[in-house]
mmCIF file of C-alpha atoms and ligand atoms in Angstrom:
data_model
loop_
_atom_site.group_PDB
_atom_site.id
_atom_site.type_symbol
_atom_site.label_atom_id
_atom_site.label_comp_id
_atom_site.label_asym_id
_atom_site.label_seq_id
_atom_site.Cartn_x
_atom_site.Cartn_y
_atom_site.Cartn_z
ATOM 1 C CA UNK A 1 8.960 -26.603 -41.858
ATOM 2 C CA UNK A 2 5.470 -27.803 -41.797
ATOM 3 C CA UNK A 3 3.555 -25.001 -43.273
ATOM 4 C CA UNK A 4 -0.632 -24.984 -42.687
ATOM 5 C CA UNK A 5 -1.115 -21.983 -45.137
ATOM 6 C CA UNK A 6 -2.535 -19.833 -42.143
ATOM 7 C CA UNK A 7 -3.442 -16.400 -43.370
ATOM 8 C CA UNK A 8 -2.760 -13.583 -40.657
ATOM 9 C CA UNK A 9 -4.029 -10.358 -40.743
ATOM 10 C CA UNK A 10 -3.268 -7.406 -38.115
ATOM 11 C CA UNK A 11 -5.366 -3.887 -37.869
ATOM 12 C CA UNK A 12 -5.344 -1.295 -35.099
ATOM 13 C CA UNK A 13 -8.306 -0.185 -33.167
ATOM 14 C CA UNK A 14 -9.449 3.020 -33.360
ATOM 15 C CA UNK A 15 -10.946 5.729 -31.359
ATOM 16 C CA UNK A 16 -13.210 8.506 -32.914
ATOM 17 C CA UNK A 17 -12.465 12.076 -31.923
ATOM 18 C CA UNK A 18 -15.609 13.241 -34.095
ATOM 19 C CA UNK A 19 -18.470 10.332 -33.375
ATOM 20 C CA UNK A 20 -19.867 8.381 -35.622
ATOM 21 C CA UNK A 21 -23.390 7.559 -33.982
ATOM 22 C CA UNK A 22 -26.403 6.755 -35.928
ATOM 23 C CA UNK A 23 -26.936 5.154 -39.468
ATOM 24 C CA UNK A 24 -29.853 6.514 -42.051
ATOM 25 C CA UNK A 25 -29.170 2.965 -43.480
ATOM 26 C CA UNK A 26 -28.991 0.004 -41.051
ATOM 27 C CA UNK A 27 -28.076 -2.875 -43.498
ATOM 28 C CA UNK A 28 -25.323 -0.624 -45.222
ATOM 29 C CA UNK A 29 -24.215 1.241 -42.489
ATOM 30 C CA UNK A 30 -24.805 4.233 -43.921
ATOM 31 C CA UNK A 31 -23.798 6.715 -41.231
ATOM 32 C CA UNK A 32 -26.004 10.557 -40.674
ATOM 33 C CA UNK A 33 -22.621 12.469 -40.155
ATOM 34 C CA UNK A 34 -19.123 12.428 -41.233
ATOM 35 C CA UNK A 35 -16.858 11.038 -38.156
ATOM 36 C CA UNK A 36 -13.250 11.476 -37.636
ATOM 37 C CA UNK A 37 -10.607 8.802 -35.780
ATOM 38 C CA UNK A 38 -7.222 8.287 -34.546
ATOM 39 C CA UNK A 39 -5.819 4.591 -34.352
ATOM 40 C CA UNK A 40 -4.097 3.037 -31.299
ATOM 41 C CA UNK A 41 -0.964 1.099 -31.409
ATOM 42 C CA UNK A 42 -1.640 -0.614 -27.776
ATOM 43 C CA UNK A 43 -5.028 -1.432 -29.114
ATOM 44 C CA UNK A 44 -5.929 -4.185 -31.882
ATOM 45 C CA UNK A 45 -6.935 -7.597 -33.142
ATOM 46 C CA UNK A 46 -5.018 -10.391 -34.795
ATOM 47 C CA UNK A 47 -6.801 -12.622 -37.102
ATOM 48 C CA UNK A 48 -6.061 -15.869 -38.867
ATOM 49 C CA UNK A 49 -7.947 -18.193 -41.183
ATOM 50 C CA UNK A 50 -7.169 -21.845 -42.104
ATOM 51 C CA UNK A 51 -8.748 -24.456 -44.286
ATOM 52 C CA UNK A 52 -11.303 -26.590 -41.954
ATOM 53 C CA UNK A 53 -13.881 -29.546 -42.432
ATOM 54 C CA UNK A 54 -16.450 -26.714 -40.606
ATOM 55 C CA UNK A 55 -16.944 -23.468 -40.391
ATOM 56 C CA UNK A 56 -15.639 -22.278 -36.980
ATOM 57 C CA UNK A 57 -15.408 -19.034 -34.923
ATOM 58 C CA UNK A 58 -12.802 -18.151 -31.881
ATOM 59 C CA UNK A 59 -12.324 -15.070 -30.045
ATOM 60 C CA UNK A 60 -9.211 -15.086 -27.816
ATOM 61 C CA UNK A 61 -10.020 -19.156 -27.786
ATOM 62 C CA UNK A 62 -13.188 -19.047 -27.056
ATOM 63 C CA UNK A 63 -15.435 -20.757 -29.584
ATOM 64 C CA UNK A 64 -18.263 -18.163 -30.611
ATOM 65 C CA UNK A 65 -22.278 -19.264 -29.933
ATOM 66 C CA UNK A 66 -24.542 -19.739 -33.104
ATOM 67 C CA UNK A 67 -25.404 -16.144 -33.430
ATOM 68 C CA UNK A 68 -21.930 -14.726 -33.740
ATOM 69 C CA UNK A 69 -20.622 -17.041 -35.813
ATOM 70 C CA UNK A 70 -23.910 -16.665 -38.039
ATOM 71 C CA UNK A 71 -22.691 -12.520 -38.224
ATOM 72 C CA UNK A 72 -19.704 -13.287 -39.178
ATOM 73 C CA UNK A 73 -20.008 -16.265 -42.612
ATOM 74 C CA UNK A 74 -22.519 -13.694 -43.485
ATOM 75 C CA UNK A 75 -19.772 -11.288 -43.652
ATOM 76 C CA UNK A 76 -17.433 -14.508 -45.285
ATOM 77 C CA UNK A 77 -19.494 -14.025 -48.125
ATOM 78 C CA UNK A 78 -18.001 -10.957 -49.397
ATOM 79 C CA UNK A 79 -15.051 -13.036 -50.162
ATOM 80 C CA UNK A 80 -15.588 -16.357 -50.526
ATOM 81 C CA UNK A 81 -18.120 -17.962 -53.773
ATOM 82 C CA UNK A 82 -16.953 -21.353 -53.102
ATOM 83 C CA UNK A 83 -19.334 -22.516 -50.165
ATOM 84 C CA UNK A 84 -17.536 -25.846 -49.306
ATOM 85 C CA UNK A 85 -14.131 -24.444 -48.585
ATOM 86 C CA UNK A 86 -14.905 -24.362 -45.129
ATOM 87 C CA UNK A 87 -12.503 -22.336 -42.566
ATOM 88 C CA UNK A 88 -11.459 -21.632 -39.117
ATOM 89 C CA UNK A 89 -11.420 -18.086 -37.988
ATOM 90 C CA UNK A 90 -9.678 -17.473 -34.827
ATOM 91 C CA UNK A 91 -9.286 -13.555 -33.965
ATOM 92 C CA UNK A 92 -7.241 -12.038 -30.735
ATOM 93 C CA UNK A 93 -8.157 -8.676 -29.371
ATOM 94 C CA UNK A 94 -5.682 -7.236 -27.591
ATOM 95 C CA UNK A 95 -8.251 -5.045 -25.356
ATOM 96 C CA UNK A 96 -11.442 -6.228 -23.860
ATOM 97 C CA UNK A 97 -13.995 -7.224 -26.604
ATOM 98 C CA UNK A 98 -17.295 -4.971 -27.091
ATOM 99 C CA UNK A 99 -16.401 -2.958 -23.864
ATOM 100 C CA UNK A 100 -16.419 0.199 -25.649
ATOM 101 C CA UNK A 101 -12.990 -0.132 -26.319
ATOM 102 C CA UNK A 102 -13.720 0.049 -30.376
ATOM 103 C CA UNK A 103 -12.750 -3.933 -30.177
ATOM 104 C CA UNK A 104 -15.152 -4.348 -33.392
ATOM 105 C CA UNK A 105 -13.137 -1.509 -35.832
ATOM 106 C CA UNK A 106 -10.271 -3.820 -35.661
ATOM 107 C CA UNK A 107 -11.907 -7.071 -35.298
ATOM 108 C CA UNK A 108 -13.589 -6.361 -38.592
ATOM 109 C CA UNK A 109 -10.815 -4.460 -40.542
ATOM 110 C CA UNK A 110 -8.363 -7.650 -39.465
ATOM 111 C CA UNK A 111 -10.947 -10.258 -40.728
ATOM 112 C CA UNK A 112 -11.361 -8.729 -43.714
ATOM 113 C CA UNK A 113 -7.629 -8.245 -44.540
ATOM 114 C CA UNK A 114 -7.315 -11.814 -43.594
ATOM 115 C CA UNK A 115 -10.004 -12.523 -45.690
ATOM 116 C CA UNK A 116 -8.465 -11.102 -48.434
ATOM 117 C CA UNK A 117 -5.636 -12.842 -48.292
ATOM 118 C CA UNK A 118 -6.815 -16.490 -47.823
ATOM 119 C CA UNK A 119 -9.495 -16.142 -50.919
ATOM 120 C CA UNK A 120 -6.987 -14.355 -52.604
ATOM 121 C CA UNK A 121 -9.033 -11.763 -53.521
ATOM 122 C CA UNK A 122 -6.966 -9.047 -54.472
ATOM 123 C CA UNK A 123 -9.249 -5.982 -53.635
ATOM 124 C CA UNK A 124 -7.827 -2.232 -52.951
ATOM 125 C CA UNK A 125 -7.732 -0.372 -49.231
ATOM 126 C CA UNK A 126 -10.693 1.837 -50.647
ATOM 127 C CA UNK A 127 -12.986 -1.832 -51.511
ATOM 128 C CA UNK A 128 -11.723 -3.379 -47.995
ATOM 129 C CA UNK A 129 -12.491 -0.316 -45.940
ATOM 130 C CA UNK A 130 -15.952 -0.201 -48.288
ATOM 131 C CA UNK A 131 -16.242 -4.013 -47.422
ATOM 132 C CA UNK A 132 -14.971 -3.706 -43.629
ATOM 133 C CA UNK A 133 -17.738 -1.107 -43.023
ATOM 134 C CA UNK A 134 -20.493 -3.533 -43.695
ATOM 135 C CA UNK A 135 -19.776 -5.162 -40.947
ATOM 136 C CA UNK A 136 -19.299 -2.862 -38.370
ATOM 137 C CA UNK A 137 -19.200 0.554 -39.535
ATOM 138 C CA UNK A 138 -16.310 2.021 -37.657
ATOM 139 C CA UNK A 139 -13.565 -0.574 -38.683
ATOM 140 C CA UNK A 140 -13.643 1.384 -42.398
ATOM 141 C CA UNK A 141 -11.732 4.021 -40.496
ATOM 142 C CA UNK A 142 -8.854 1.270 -39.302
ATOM 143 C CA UNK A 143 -7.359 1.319 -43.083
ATOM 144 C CA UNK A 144 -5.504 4.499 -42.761
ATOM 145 C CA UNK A 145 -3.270 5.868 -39.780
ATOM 146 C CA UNK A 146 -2.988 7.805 -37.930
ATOM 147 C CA UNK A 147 -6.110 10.097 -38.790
ATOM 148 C CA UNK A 148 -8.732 8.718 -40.768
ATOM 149 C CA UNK A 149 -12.282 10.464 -41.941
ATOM 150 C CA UNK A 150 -15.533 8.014 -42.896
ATOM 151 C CA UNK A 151 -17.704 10.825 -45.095
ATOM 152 C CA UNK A 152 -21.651 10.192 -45.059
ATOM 153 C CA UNK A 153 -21.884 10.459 -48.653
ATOM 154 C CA UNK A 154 -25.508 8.885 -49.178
ATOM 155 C CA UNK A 155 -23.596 6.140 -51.524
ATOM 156 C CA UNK A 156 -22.394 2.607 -51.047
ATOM 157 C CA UNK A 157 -19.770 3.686 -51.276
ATOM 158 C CA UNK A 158 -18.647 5.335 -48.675
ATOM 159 C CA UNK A 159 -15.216 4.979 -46.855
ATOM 160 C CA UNK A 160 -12.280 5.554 -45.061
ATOM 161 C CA UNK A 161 -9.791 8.261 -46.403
ATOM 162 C CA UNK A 162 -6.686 9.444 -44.509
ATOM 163 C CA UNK A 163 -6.822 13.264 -42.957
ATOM 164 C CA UNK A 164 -3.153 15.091 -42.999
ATOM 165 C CA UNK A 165 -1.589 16.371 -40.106
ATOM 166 C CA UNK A 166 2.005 16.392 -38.386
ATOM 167 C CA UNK A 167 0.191 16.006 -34.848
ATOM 168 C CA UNK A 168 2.763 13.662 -33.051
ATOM 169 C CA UNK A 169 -0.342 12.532 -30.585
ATOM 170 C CA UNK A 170 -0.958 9.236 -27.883
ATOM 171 C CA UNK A 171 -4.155 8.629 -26.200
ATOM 172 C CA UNK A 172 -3.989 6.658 -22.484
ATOM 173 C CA UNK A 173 -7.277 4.756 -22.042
ATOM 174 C CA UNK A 174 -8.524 4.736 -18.318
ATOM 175 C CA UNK A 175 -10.627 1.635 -17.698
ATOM 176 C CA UNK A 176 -13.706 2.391 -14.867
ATOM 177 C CA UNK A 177 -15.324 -1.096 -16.329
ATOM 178 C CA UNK A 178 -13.921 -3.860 -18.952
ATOM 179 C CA UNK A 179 -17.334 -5.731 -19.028
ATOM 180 C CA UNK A 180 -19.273 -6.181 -21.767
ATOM 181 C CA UNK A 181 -21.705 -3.153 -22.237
ATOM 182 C CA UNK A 182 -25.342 -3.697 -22.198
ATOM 183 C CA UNK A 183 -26.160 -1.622 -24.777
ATOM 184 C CA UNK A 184 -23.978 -2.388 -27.748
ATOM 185 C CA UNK A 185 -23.524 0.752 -30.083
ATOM 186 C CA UNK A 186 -25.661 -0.797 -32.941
ATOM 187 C CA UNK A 187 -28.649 -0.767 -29.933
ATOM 188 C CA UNK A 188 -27.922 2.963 -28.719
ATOM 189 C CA UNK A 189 -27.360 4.418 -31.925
ATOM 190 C CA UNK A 190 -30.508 2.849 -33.188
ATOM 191 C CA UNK A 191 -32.617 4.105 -30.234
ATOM 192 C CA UNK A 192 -30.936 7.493 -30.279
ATOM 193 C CA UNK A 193 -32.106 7.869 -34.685
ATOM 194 C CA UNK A 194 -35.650 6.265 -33.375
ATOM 195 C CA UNK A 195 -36.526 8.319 -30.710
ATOM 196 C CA UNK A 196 -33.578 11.581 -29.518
ATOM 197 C CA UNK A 197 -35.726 14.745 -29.823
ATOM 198 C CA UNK A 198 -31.931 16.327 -30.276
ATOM 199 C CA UNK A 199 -31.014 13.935 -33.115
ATOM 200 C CA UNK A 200 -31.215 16.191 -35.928
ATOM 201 C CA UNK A 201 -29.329 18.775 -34.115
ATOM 202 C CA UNK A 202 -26.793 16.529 -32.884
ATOM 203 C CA UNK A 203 -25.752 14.870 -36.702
ATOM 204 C CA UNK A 204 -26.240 18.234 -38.276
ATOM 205 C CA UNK A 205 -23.407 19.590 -35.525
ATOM 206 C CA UNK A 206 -21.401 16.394 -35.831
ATOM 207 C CA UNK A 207 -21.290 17.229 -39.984
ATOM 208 C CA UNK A 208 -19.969 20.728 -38.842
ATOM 209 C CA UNK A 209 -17.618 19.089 -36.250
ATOM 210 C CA UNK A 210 -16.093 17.312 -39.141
ATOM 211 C CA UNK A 211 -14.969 19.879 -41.530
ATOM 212 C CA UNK A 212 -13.760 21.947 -38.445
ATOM 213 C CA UNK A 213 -11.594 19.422 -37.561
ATOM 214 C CA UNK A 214 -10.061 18.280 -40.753
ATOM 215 C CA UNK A 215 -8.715 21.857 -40.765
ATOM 216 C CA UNK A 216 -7.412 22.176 -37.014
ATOM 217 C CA UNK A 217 -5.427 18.570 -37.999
ATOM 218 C CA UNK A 218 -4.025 20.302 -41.128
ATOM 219 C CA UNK A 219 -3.204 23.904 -39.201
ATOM 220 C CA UNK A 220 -1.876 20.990 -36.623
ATOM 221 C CA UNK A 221 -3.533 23.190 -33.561
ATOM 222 C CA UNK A 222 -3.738 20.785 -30.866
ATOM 223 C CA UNK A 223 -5.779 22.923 -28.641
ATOM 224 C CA UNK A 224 -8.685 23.103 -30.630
ATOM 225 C CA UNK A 225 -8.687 19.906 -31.454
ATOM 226 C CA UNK A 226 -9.075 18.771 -27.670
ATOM 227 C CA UNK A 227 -11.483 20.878 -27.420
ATOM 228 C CA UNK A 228 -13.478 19.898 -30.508
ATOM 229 C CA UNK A 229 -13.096 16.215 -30.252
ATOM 230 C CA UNK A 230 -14.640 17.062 -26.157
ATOM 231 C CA UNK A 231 -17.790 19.252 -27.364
ATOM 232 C CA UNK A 232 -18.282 16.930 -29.899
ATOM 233 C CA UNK A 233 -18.223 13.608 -27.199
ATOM 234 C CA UNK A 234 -20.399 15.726 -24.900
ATOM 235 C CA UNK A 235 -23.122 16.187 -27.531
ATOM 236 C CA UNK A 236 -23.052 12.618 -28.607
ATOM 237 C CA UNK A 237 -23.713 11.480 -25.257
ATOM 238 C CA UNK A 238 -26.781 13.964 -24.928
ATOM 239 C CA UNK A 239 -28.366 12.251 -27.726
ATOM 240 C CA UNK A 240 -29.025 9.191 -25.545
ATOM 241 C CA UNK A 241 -30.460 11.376 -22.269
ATOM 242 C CA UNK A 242 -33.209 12.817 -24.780
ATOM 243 C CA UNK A 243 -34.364 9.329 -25.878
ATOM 244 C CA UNK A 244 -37.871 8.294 -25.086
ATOM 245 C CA UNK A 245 -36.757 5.875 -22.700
ATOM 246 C CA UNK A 246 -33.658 8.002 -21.325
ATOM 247 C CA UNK A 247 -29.638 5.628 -21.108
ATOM 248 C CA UNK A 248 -26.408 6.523 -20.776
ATOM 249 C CA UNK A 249 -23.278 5.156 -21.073
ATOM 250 C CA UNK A 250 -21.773 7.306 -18.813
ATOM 251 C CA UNK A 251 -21.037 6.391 -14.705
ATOM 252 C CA UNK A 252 -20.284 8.726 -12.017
ATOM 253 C CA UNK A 253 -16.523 6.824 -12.385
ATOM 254 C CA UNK A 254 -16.466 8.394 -15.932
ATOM 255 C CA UNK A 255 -16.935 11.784 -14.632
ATOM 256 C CA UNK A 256 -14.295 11.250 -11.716
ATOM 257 C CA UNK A 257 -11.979 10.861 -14.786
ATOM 258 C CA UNK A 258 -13.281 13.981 -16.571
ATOM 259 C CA UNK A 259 -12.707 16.085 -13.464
ATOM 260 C CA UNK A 260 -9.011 14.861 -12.690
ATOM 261 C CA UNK A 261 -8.427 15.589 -16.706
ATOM 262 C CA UNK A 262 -9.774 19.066 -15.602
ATOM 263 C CA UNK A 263 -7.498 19.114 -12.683
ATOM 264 C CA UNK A 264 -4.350 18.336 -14.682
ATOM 265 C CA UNK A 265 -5.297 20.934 -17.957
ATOM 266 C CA UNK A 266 -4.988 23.088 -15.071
ATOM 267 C CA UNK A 267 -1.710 22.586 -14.481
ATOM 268 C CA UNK A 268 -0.639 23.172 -17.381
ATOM 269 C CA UNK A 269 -0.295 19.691 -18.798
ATOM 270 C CA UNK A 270 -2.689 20.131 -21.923
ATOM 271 C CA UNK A 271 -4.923 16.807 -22.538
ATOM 272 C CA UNK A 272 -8.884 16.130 -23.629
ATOM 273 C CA UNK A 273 -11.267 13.671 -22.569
ATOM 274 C CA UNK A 274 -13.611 11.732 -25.036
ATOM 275 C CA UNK A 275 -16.042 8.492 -24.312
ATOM 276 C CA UNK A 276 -17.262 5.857 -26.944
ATOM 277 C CA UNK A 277 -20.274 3.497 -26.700
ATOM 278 C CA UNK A 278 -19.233 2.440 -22.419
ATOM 279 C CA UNK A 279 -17.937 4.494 -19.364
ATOM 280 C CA UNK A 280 -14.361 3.859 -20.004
ATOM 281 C CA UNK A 281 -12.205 7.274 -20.668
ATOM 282 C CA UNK A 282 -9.504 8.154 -23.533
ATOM 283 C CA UNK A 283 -6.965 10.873 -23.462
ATOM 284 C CA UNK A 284 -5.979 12.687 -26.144
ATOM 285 C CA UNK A 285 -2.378 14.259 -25.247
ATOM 286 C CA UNK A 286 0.589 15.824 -26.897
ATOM 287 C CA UNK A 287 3.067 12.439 -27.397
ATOM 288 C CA UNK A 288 5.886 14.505 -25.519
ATOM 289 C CA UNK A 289 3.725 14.853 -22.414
ATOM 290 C CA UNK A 290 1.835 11.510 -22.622
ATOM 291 C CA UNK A 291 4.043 9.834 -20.050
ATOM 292 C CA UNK A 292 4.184 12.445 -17.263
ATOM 293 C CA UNK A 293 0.224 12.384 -17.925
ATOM 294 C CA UNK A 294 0.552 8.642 -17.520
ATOM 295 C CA UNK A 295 2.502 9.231 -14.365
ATOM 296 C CA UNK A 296 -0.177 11.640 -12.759
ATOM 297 C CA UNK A 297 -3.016 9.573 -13.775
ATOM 298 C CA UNK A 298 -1.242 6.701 -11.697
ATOM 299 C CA UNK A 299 -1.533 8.052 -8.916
ATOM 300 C CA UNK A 300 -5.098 8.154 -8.731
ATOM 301 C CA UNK A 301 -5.617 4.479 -10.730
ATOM 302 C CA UNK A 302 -3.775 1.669 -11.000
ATOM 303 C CA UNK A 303 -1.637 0.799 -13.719
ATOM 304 C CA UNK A 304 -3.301 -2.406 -14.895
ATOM 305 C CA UNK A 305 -6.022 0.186 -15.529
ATOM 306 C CA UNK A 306 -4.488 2.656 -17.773
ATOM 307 C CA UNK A 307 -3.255 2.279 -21.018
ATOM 308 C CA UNK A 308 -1.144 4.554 -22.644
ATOM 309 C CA UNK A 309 -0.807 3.595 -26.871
ATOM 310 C CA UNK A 310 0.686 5.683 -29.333
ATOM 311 C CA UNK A 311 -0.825 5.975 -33.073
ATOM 312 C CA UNK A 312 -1.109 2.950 -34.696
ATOM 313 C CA UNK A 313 1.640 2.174 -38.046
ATOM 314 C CA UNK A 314 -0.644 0.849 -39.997
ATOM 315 C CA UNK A 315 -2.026 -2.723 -40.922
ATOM 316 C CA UNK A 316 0.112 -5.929 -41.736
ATOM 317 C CA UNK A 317 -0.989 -9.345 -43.715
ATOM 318 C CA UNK A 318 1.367 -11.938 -43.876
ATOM 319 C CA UNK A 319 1.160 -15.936 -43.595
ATOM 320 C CA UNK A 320 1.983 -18.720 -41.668
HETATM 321 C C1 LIG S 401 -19.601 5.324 -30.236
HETATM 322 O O1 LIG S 401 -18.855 0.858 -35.431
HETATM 323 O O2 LIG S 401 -19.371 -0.276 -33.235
HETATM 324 O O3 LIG S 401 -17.723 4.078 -30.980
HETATM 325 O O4 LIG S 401 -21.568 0.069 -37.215
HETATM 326 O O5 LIG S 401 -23.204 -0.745 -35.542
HETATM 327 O O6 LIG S 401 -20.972 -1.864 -35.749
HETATM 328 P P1 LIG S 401 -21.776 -0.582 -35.876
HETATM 329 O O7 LIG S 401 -21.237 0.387 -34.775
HETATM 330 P P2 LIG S 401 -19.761 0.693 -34.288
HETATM 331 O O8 LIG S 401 -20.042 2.110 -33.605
HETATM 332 C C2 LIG S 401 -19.065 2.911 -33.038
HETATM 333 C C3 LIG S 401 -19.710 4.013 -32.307
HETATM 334 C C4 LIG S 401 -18.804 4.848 -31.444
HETATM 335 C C5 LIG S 401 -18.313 6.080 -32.174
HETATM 336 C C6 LIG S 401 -17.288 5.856 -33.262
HETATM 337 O O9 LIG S 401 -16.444 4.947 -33.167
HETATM 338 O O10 LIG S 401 -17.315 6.646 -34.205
#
């Protein structure tokens, strides 16, 4: 068999039921608060890296323009100390890329496992999630599955560790827009640190948030979980309506979502909303009720629209 020496690297999205949303330090994403996150199975990127006369960049084929690719050898660096071995890097997102969909936790936890791998570098999970975070600061959480805390120690330290719990859990994502957003997370966080009059309040809450949930995962109580990871999502957003120059992320298509979620807790069916850095919604739900969720949900939107993943199993590195 002719073998290129192709090093592949797969890591799971995830989605952050306590937000991570603001940085005290920019270049070492250094977050305010501690944040909290749940991986997705249905959601994540492939990566592979081969020997090339150039450097190159592809995302789902598409060859990246200067400035991307110029993000991403910056990030090579933390791997490679040979400057001539050139490579190809050719990632595969399984979702939408940058459409809130948390396309950059596993774009950069995947590149740097692949990364890994083709410099054979050797490091630990704890120095790739350390690694990962410097280039975008959610994908440290994407090491560990299914729950997975990012602490804001004030140290360079800081990454992912794994939270305990026995919550059997599956989010379905409900897609009001797969564009790409206009203001990127990195922009609204920024602006929201720079100017939110609620700022303080909303990072010292978020810190609270944290430690509250770490026990409701451990005491595996659903409810207030839901509940948590929705007060917490509603303050977030707030941050960016008390900006000087007011945004939000939020459409009147997200909050058609939040009211049919409503609607269906209702019933009896117990599931919680939560929103990231675009209008798109994720559930949180019990697994054992995630498809008659589904099922309801349907009726309203169409399937190509919703996206029901289980938790992630974990990364894999292997090579072709
Ligand atoms: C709203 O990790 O994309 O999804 O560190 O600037 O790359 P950078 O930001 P990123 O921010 C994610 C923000 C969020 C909340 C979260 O995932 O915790």
């Amino acid at each position: 068999m002719d073998r290129k020496n192709i090093s592949c690297a797969k890591a799971n999205a995830n989605i952050a039921i306590i937000k991570y949303w603001g940085k005290k330090d920019e270049k070492l994403k250094i977050p305010f608060n501690n944040s909290i996150s749940f991986t997705l199975d249905a959601f994540y990127t492939i990566t592979k890296i081969e020997n090339s006369s150039e450097d190159e960049f592809y995302i789902n084929d598409t060859k990246q323009d200067e400035q991307e690719k110029t993000k991403i050898f910056n990030f090579v660096k933390n791997f490679r100390s040979d400057f001539n071995q050139k490579i190809k890097i050719s990632s595969y997102n399984s979702m939408p890329t940058a459409a809130g969909l948390s396309s950059s936790s596993s774009g950069f936890a995947a590149l740097t496992l692949a990364l890994n791998k083709h410099f054979n570098t050797n490091k630990s999970i704890d120095e790739l999630s350390r690694i990962s975070r410097l280039g975008s600061g959610s994908s440290s959480r994407s090491f560990h599955t299914p729950f997975c805390l990012w602490k804001s120690d004030d140290d360079i330290n800081s990454i992912g560790t794994k939270v305990d719990s026995n919550l059997d859990l599956s989010m379905i994502i409900v897609i009001v827009n797969d564009k790409k957003k206009e203001i990127s997370s990195n922009q609204g966080m920024k602006m929201c640190v720079d100017s939110s009059s609620i700022f303080e309040k909303w990072y010292t809450q978020a810190n609270i948030d944290s430690l509250k949930m770490i026990s409701y995962l451990k005491n595996n109580d659903f409810t207030n979980v839901g509940k948590l990871m929705e007060s917490n999502t509603n303050l977030m957003h707030r941050t960016t309506l008390f900006c000087e120059t007011p945004f939000s992320y939020l459409t009147y298509k997200t909050y058609k979502v939040i009211d049919l979620i409503k609607q269906i807790r209702k019933s009896g069916l117990e599931c919680y909303y939560t929103m990231d850095a675009g209008p798109n919604v994720k559930i949180l739900c019990k697994k054992e009720d995630s498809y008659q969720i589904y099922e309801i949900l349907s009726k309203t939107y169409p399937k190509d629209k919703l996206i029901l993943s289980n938790c992630g199993k974990g990364f894999e590195v292997w090579s072709e």
